[in-house]
Amino acid sequence: MTTNTIPAPVTLSAKHLLGIEGMSVMTMHQLLDRASYFADHMTQDVEQTLKGSTIVNLFFENSTRTRVSFEVAAKKLGASVLNISVAGSSVKKGETLIDTATTLNAMHPDILVVRHHAAGTPYLLSQHVDAAIINAGDGRREHPTQALLDALTIKRKFGHIEGLRIAICGDIANSRVARSNLYLLGGLGAEIRFVSPSTLLPPSIGDLGVGVYHDMREGIKDCDIVMMLRLQTERMEGRETPSQHEYFNLFGLDSEKLQDAAPNAMIMHPGPMNRGVEIDSLIADDHERSLIQKQVEMGVATRMACLEALYHSMALVK
Ligand code: CP
């Protein structure tokens, strides 16, 4: 997808980007259009719309893709970036979450990018700081920029999202990616299916209005996209799957099961992957079918659009 006219920086109605739930379809399209423009110009200089701003990455959970891509995105737009390593911070001396956030706030950052294992942390911090907050993943709740980069990857591959049949497979119960993608891809008109053993579905599954399948081959049948999820053992109690070997046999994606998807179905995974647990390496590394590296690439463009939108929107109300 190549845009002819340059989409303008997006103006958001909210000060923070805490989730996809409640985001208007118009804002979803605007963010994707702006991100696609950045993706088309990734090797060129773009307008330094974050010049003079300070972005702080505050990650209480491990991350490779999200943290680094926020840093790259911010620098490409001219921002100064600080990465707070929780392991090397005063959190380790017992400082509370809110004291940490208000301490950083006193240094007047413009945007705090926050990842935390507890759902709702970005919202909580937004009540205590002047900076705008971007949720970079909170517990099992939401990971909005992951969903946006997934949508961008799909839109640039297929030309549209509406009407696509998308199976999101695996550990739904512990996945913030599944929830954000249901809101975003479903909101943009895709048919979403969750494919998972019943032990890996959230108790609230009936309220989400999504088709649920317990058989992998039935669930991915005729799907245009098969999105695999990591088994998030760090959030599990230990009794959800009999063994990783058995899980792979029933719910791992391999070339045999993939035959039931649409003939040109594409494979996605937010990463990090557990090879041989939820996905076979032959599928993950199949450059004809796998969009996994493209998802990482789109992460930078997506986060450029999101950072810019928050900074631009803040400037309008000052
Ligand atoms: N997809 C994702 O959030 O990856 P990281 O944990 O590496 O940031």
Tab-separated table of C-alpha atoms and ligand atoms in Angstrom:
chain	number	residue	atom	x	y	z
A	1	MET	CA	0.000	0.000	0.000
A	2	THR	CA	1.615	3.277	-1.084
A	3	THR	CA	-0.097	6.541	-0.214
A	4	ASN	CA	-0.136	9.392	-2.757
A	5	THR	CA	-1.076	12.227	-0.401
A	6	ILE	CA	0.806	12.593	2.861
A	7	PRO	CA	-1.512	11.776	5.782
A	8	ALA	CA	-1.390	14.441	8.501
A	9	PRO	CA	-0.209	13.714	12.061
A	10	VAL	CA	-3.162	12.214	13.909
A	11	THR	CA	-5.065	14.237	16.497
A	12	LEU	CA	-6.312	12.072	19.367
A	13	SER	CA	-9.307	12.880	21.561
A	14	ALA	CA	-7.617	11.289	24.603
A	15	LYS	CA	-4.364	12.437	26.224
A	16	HIS	CA	-3.102	8.857	26.718
A	17	LEU	CA	-2.983	5.703	24.585
A	18	LEU	CA	-4.040	3.076	27.121
A	19	GLY	CA	-5.780	0.579	24.873
A	20	ILE	CA	-7.683	-0.074	21.674
A	21	GLU	CA	-11.009	-0.572	23.470
A	22	GLY	CA	-13.058	2.550	22.898
A	23	MET	CA	-10.887	3.852	20.037
A	24	SER	CA	-12.961	5.140	17.125
A	25	VAL	CA	-12.719	3.399	13.762
A	26	MET	CA	-11.722	6.758	12.244
A	27	THR	CA	-8.740	7.043	14.634
A	28	MET	CA	-7.716	3.446	13.854
A	29	HIS	CA	-7.658	4.241	10.122
A	30	GLN	CA	-5.837	7.549	10.649
A	31	LEU	CA	-3.099	5.943	12.767
A	32	LEU	CA	-2.665	3.134	10.226
A	33	ASP	CA	-2.491	5.599	7.309
A	34	ARG	CA	0.108	7.736	9.058
A	35	ALA	CA	2.098	4.625	10.089
A	36	SER	CA	1.973	3.350	6.513
A	37	TYR	CA	3.394	6.662	5.316
A	38	PHE	CA	6.276	6.249	7.789
A	39	ALA	CA	6.768	2.646	6.617
A	40	ASP	CA	7.091	3.901	3.025
A	41	HIS	CA	9.725	6.458	4.093
A	42	MET	CA	11.685	4.389	6.615
A	43	THR	CA	15.031	4.976	4.878
A	44	GLN	CA	14.466	8.691	4.311
A	45	ASP	CA	14.509	11.710	6.578
A	46	VAL	CA	11.051	12.549	7.829
A	47	GLU	CA	9.842	15.765	9.453
A	48	GLN	CA	11.196	15.932	13.030
A	49	THR	CA	7.769	16.255	14.630
A	50	LEU	CA	9.081	15.164	18.056
A	51	LYS	CA	12.016	17.606	18.086
A	52	GLY	CA	12.486	19.044	21.593
A	53	SER	CA	10.497	16.281	23.264
A	54	THR	CA	11.654	13.758	25.865
A	55	ILE	CA	10.354	10.197	25.797
A	56	VAL	CA	10.950	7.823	28.728
A	57	ASN	CA	10.718	4.049	28.266
A	58	LEU	CA	9.688	2.621	31.651
A	59	PHE	CA	9.588	-1.163	31.348
A	60	PHE	CA	8.860	-3.293	34.429
A	61	GLU	CA	8.757	-6.450	32.264
A	62	ASN	CA	11.267	-7.760	29.761
A	63	SER	CA	10.989	-6.647	26.156
A	64	THR	CA	13.059	-6.667	22.995
A	65	ARG	CA	10.753	-5.641	20.130
A	66	THR	CA	8.563	-3.078	21.878
A	67	ARG	CA	11.233	-1.245	23.854
A	68	VAL	CA	13.754	-1.027	21.032
A	69	SER	CA	11.199	-0.041	18.407
A	70	PHE	CA	9.831	2.745	20.616
A	71	GLU	CA	13.391	4.035	20.980
A	72	VAL	CA	14.098	3.838	17.246
A	73	ALA	CA	10.733	5.444	16.444
A	74	ALA	CA	11.255	8.325	18.857
A	75	LYS	CA	14.795	9.018	17.591
A	76	LYS	CA	13.692	8.970	13.955
A	77	LEU	CA	11.278	11.796	14.805
A	78	GLY	CA	13.916	13.837	16.650
A	79	ALA	CA	13.043	13.065	20.302
A	80	SER	CA	15.457	12.517	23.185
A	81	VAL	CA	14.940	9.052	24.639
A	82	LEU	CA	15.683	7.706	28.112
A	83	ASN	CA	15.454	4.012	28.918
A	84	ILE	CA	14.818	3.192	32.572
A	85	SER	CA	16.082	-0.238	33.482
A	86	VAL	CA	13.995	-1.334	36.435
A	87	ALA	CA	16.753	-3.733	37.471
A	88	GLY	CA	19.101	-0.748	37.866
A	89	SER	CA	16.556	1.677	39.359
A	90	SER	CA	15.426	2.552	42.893
A	91	VAL	CA	12.478	0.163	42.440
A	92	LYS	CA	14.976	-2.451	43.592
A	93	LYS	CA	15.442	-0.455	46.837
A	94	GLY	CA	11.721	-0.618	47.521
A	95	GLU	CA	10.482	2.559	45.824
A	96	THR	CA	6.824	2.245	44.902
A	97	LEU	CA	5.470	2.341	41.384
A	98	ILE	CA	3.796	5.704	41.922
A	99	ASP	CA	6.856	7.223	43.599
A	100	THR	CA	8.944	6.067	40.643
A	101	ALA	CA	6.515	7.614	38.180
A	102	THR	CA	6.193	10.910	40.043
A	103	THR	CA	9.992	11.108	40.377
A	104	LEU	CA	10.325	10.759	36.625
A	105	ASN	CA	7.450	13.201	36.149
A	106	ALA	CA	9.404	15.862	38.072
A	107	MET	CA	11.965	15.772	35.239
A	108	HIS	CA	9.178	16.783	32.825
A	109	PRO	CA	9.159	14.058	30.185
A	110	ASP	CA	6.540	14.515	27.483
A	111	ILE	CA	5.620	10.848	27.072
A	112	LEU	CA	6.086	7.804	29.345
A	113	VAL	CA	5.994	4.449	27.556
A	114	VAL	CA	5.004	1.924	30.235
A	115	ARG	CA	5.059	-1.873	30.381
A	116	HIS	CA	3.987	-3.627	33.569
A	117	HIS	CA	2.840	-7.090	34.604
A	118	ALA	CA	-0.250	-5.716	36.352
A	119	ALA	CA	-3.301	-4.851	34.256
A	120	GLY	CA	-4.305	-1.211	34.658
A	121	THR	CA	-0.872	0.145	35.601
A	122	PRO	CA	-0.677	2.624	32.675
A	123	TYR	CA	-4.103	3.984	33.674
A	124	LEU	CA	-3.021	4.273	37.324
A	125	LEU	CA	0.122	6.185	36.356
A	126	SER	CA	-1.872	8.468	34.070
A	127	GLN	CA	-3.646	9.716	37.223
A	128	HIS	CA	-0.332	10.747	38.837
A	129	VAL	CA	1.817	12.289	36.091
A	130	ASP	CA	1.607	15.189	33.668
A	131	ALA	CA	3.196	13.232	30.830
A	132	ALA	CA	1.124	11.378	28.279
A	133	ILE	CA	1.205	7.608	28.805
A	134	ILE	CA	1.488	4.914	26.156
A	135	ASN	CA	0.612	1.408	27.246
A	136	ALA	CA	3.376	-0.911	26.018
A	137	GLY	CA	1.601	-3.959	27.475
A	138	ASP	CA	-0.183	-4.293	30.830
A	139	GLY	CA	-0.640	-7.780	32.205
A	140	ARG	CA	-3.335	-9.707	30.377
A	141	ARG	CA	-5.249	-6.540	29.438
A	142	GLU	CA	-3.999	-4.690	26.325
A	143	HIS	CA	-1.002	-4.140	24.066
A	144	PRO	CA	-2.401	-1.471	21.749
A	145	THR	CA	0.675	-0.703	19.648
A	146	GLN	CA	1.179	-4.442	18.964
A	147	ALA	CA	-2.362	-4.645	17.585
A	148	LEU	CA	-1.796	-1.527	15.482
A	149	LEU	CA	1.424	-2.934	13.992
A	150	ASP	CA	-0.345	-6.235	13.323
A	151	ALA	CA	-3.152	-4.383	11.547
A	152	LEU	CA	-0.628	-2.346	9.546
A	153	THR	CA	1.198	-5.520	8.493
A	154	ILE	CA	-2.085	-7.097	7.372
A	155	LYS	CA	-3.337	-3.996	5.581
A	156	ARG	CA	-0.114	-3.600	3.628
A	157	LYS	CA	-0.116	-7.305	2.675
A	158	PHE	CA	-3.788	-7.768	1.760
A	159	GLY	CA	-4.729	-4.154	0.893
A	160	HIS	CA	-7.656	-4.320	3.345
A	161	ILE	CA	-8.714	-5.773	6.696
A	162	GLU	CA	-12.493	-5.816	6.313
A	163	GLY	CA	-13.785	-9.233	5.351
A	164	LEU	CA	-10.627	-11.157	6.251
A	165	ARG	CA	-10.984	-14.289	8.374
A	166	ILE	CA	-8.346	-14.257	11.128
A	167	ALA	CA	-7.666	-17.086	13.589
A	168	ILE	CA	-5.860	-16.078	16.799
A	169	CYS	CA	-4.557	-19.310	18.277
A	170	GLY	CA	-3.154	-20.534	21.568
A	171	ASP	CA	-2.890	-18.948	25.000
A	172	ILE	CA	-5.767	-16.476	24.762
A	173	ALA	CA	-6.301	-16.299	28.545
A	174	ASN	CA	-2.923	-14.716	29.203
A	175	SER	CA	-2.687	-12.669	26.019
A	176	ARG	CA	-3.011	-8.906	25.910
A	177	VAL	CA	-2.257	-9.152	22.175
A	178	ALA	CA	-5.365	-11.278	21.533
A	179	ARG	CA	-7.590	-8.807	23.351
A	180	SER	CA	-6.209	-5.701	21.592
A	181	ASN	CA	-6.373	-7.446	18.226
A	182	LEU	CA	-9.972	-8.487	18.799
A	183	TYR	CA	-10.892	-4.842	19.409
A	184	LEU	CA	-8.822	-3.514	16.504
A	185	LEU	CA	-9.111	-6.116	13.744
A	186	GLY	CA	-12.716	-6.863	14.718
A	187	GLY	CA	-13.451	-3.123	14.781
A	188	LEU	CA	-12.033	-2.802	11.277
A	189	GLY	CA	-14.376	-5.509	9.968
A	190	ALA	CA	-12.371	-8.753	10.116
A	191	GLU	CA	-13.976	-11.981	11.312
A	192	ILE	CA	-11.982	-13.035	14.395
A	193	ARG	CA	-11.824	-16.591	15.703
A	194	PHE	CA	-10.131	-17.688	18.922
A	195	VAL	CA	-8.642	-21.189	18.721
A	196	SER	CA	-7.573	-22.543	22.092
A	197	PRO	CA	-7.957	-25.324	24.639
A	198	SER	CA	-10.654	-24.431	27.174
A	199	THR	CA	-7.966	-24.175	29.897
A	200	LEU	CA	-6.372	-21.275	28.006
A	201	LEU	CA	-9.499	-19.172	27.505
A	202	PRO	CA	-10.427	-16.263	29.821
A	203	PRO	CA	-13.497	-16.684	32.060
A	204	SER	CA	-15.081	-13.682	30.285
A	205	ILE	CA	-14.859	-15.306	26.845
A	206	GLY	CA	-18.656	-15.374	26.450
A	207	ASP	CA	-18.796	-11.570	26.739
A	208	LEU	CA	-16.286	-10.939	23.951
A	209	GLY	CA	-18.566	-11.897	21.050
A	210	VAL	CA	-15.972	-13.956	19.217
A	211	GLY	CA	-16.166	-17.418	17.617
A	212	VAL	CA	-14.351	-19.987	19.793
A	213	TYR	CA	-12.857	-23.257	18.523
A	214	HIS	CA	-11.188	-26.038	20.487
A	215	ASP	CA	-9.945	-27.937	17.439
A	216	MET	CA	-7.036	-26.317	15.616
A	217	ARG	CA	-7.809	-27.612	12.125
A	218	GLU	CA	-11.476	-26.659	12.404
A	219	GLY	CA	-10.587	-23.248	13.838
A	220	ILE	CA	-8.141	-22.227	11.125
A	221	LYS	CA	-10.227	-23.680	8.276
A	222	ASP	CA	-10.338	-21.217	5.353
A	223	CYS	CA	-8.668	-18.476	7.407
A	224	ASP	CA	-6.633	-15.815	5.578
A	225	ILE	CA	-4.383	-15.276	8.578
A	226	VAL	CA	-3.278	-17.652	11.316
A	227	MET	CA	-1.876	-15.662	14.235
A	228	MET	CA	-0.065	-17.830	16.778
A	229	LEU	CA	0.437	-16.772	20.398
A	230	ARG	CA	3.183	-17.666	22.833
A	231	LEU	CA	2.405	-19.930	25.774
A	232	GLN	CA	2.908	-17.293	28.489
A	233	THR	CA	4.185	-19.572	31.210
A	234	GLU	CA	5.127	-16.575	33.380
A	235	ARG	CA	1.386	-15.937	33.889
A	236	MET	CA	0.345	-19.594	34.261
A	237	GLU	CA	-0.322	-21.742	37.291
A	238	GLY	CA	1.172	-24.875	35.706
A	239	ARG	CA	-1.885	-27.042	35.047
A	240	GLU	CA	-3.136	-25.449	31.814
A	241	THR	CA	-1.424	-27.872	29.406
A	242	PRO	CA	-0.480	-31.532	29.980
A	243	SER	CA	2.977	-31.045	28.395
A	244	GLN	CA	4.513	-28.744	25.802
A	245	HIS	CA	4.957	-31.755	23.505
A	246	GLU	CA	1.263	-32.622	23.689
A	247	TYR	CA	0.317	-28.951	23.309
A	248	PHE	CA	2.326	-28.771	20.092
A	249	ASN	CA	0.650	-31.911	18.764
A	250	LEU	CA	-2.816	-30.463	19.317
A	251	PHE	CA	-2.375	-26.702	18.973
A	252	GLY	CA	1.075	-26.065	17.484
A	253	LEU	CA	1.097	-24.809	13.913
A	254	ASP	CA	2.875	-27.076	11.435
A	255	SER	CA	2.580	-27.533	7.679
A	256	GLU	CA	0.064	-30.344	8.036
A	257	LYS	CA	-2.437	-28.313	10.052
A	258	LEU	CA	-1.816	-25.254	7.876
A	259	GLN	CA	-3.254	-27.118	4.882
A	260	ASP	CA	-6.741	-26.432	6.254
A	261	ALA	CA	-6.292	-22.645	6.167
A	262	ALA	CA	-7.022	-20.628	2.985
A	263	PRO	CA	-4.603	-21.533	0.151
A	264	ASN	CA	-2.529	-18.343	0.506
A	265	ALA	CA	-2.963	-17.917	4.242
A	266	MET	CA	-0.273	-15.888	5.992
A	267	ILE	CA	1.287	-16.644	9.380
A	268	MET	CA	1.786	-14.125	12.175
A	269	HIS	CA	3.228	-14.213	15.691
A	270	PRO	CA	3.852	-11.179	17.944
A	271	GLY	CA	7.023	-12.739	19.313
A	272	PRO	CA	8.959	-13.856	21.173
A	273	MET	CA	8.312	-17.336	19.745
A	274	ASN	CA	8.637	-20.682	21.463
A	275	ARG	CA	9.743	-22.770	18.491
A	276	GLY	CA	8.400	-26.307	18.621
A	277	VAL	CA	5.818	-25.327	21.241
A	278	GLU	CA	3.278	-23.128	19.453
A	279	ILE	CA	4.908	-22.977	16.013
A	280	ASP	CA	7.157	-25.176	13.903
A	281	SER	CA	10.385	-23.513	12.729
A	282	LEU	CA	9.704	-24.490	9.113
A	283	ILE	CA	6.515	-22.389	9.200
A	284	ALA	CA	7.970	-19.503	11.210
A	285	ASP	CA	10.888	-19.129	8.781
A	286	ASP	CA	8.932	-19.692	5.550
A	287	HIS	CA	9.444	-16.359	3.796
A	288	GLU	CA	6.522	-17.019	1.441
A	289	ARG	CA	4.013	-17.456	4.276
A	290	SER	CA	5.438	-15.849	7.405
A	291	LEU	CA	4.855	-12.151	8.205
A	292	ILE	CA	6.721	-12.346	11.510
A	293	GLN	CA	9.748	-10.246	10.513
A	294	LYS	CA	7.452	-7.797	8.699
A	295	GLN	CA	5.539	-7.342	11.969
A	296	VAL	CA	8.761	-6.296	13.696
A	297	GLU	CA	9.558	-3.876	10.860
A	298	MET	CA	6.073	-2.333	11.044
A	299	GLY	CA	6.541	-1.835	14.789
A	300	VAL	CA	8.821	1.145	14.219
A	301	ALA	CA	6.463	2.905	11.784
A	302	THR	CA	3.460	2.231	14.023
A	303	ARG	CA	5.174	3.609	17.102
A	304	MET	CA	6.290	6.691	15.169
A	305	ALA	CA	2.625	7.384	14.343
A	306	CYS	CA	1.518	6.811	17.961
A	307	LEU	CA	4.245	8.901	19.623
A	308	GLU	CA	3.689	11.704	17.142
A	309	ALA	CA	-0.095	11.600	17.638
A	310	LEU	CA	0.217	12.000	21.410
A	311	TYR	CA	2.807	14.790	21.196
A	312	HIS	CA	0.877	16.582	18.441
A	313	SER	CA	-2.398	16.312	20.403
A	314	MET	CA	-0.737	17.625	23.594
A	315	ALA	CA	0.606	20.647	21.705
A	316	LEU	CA	-2.891	21.499	20.458
A	317	VAL	CA	-4.330	21.768	23.993
A	318	LYS	CA	-1.405	23.760	25.479
B	1	CP	N1	5.618	-8.570	20.961
B	1	CP	C1	6.242	-8.047	22.034
B	1	CP	O1	5.659	-7.308	22.820
B	1	CP	O2	7.562	-8.410	22.106
B	1	CP	P1	8.561	-7.922	23.271
B	1	CP	O3	8.104	-8.572	24.539
B	1	CP	O4	9.922	-8.399	22.804
B	1	CP	O5	8.473	-6.425	23.356
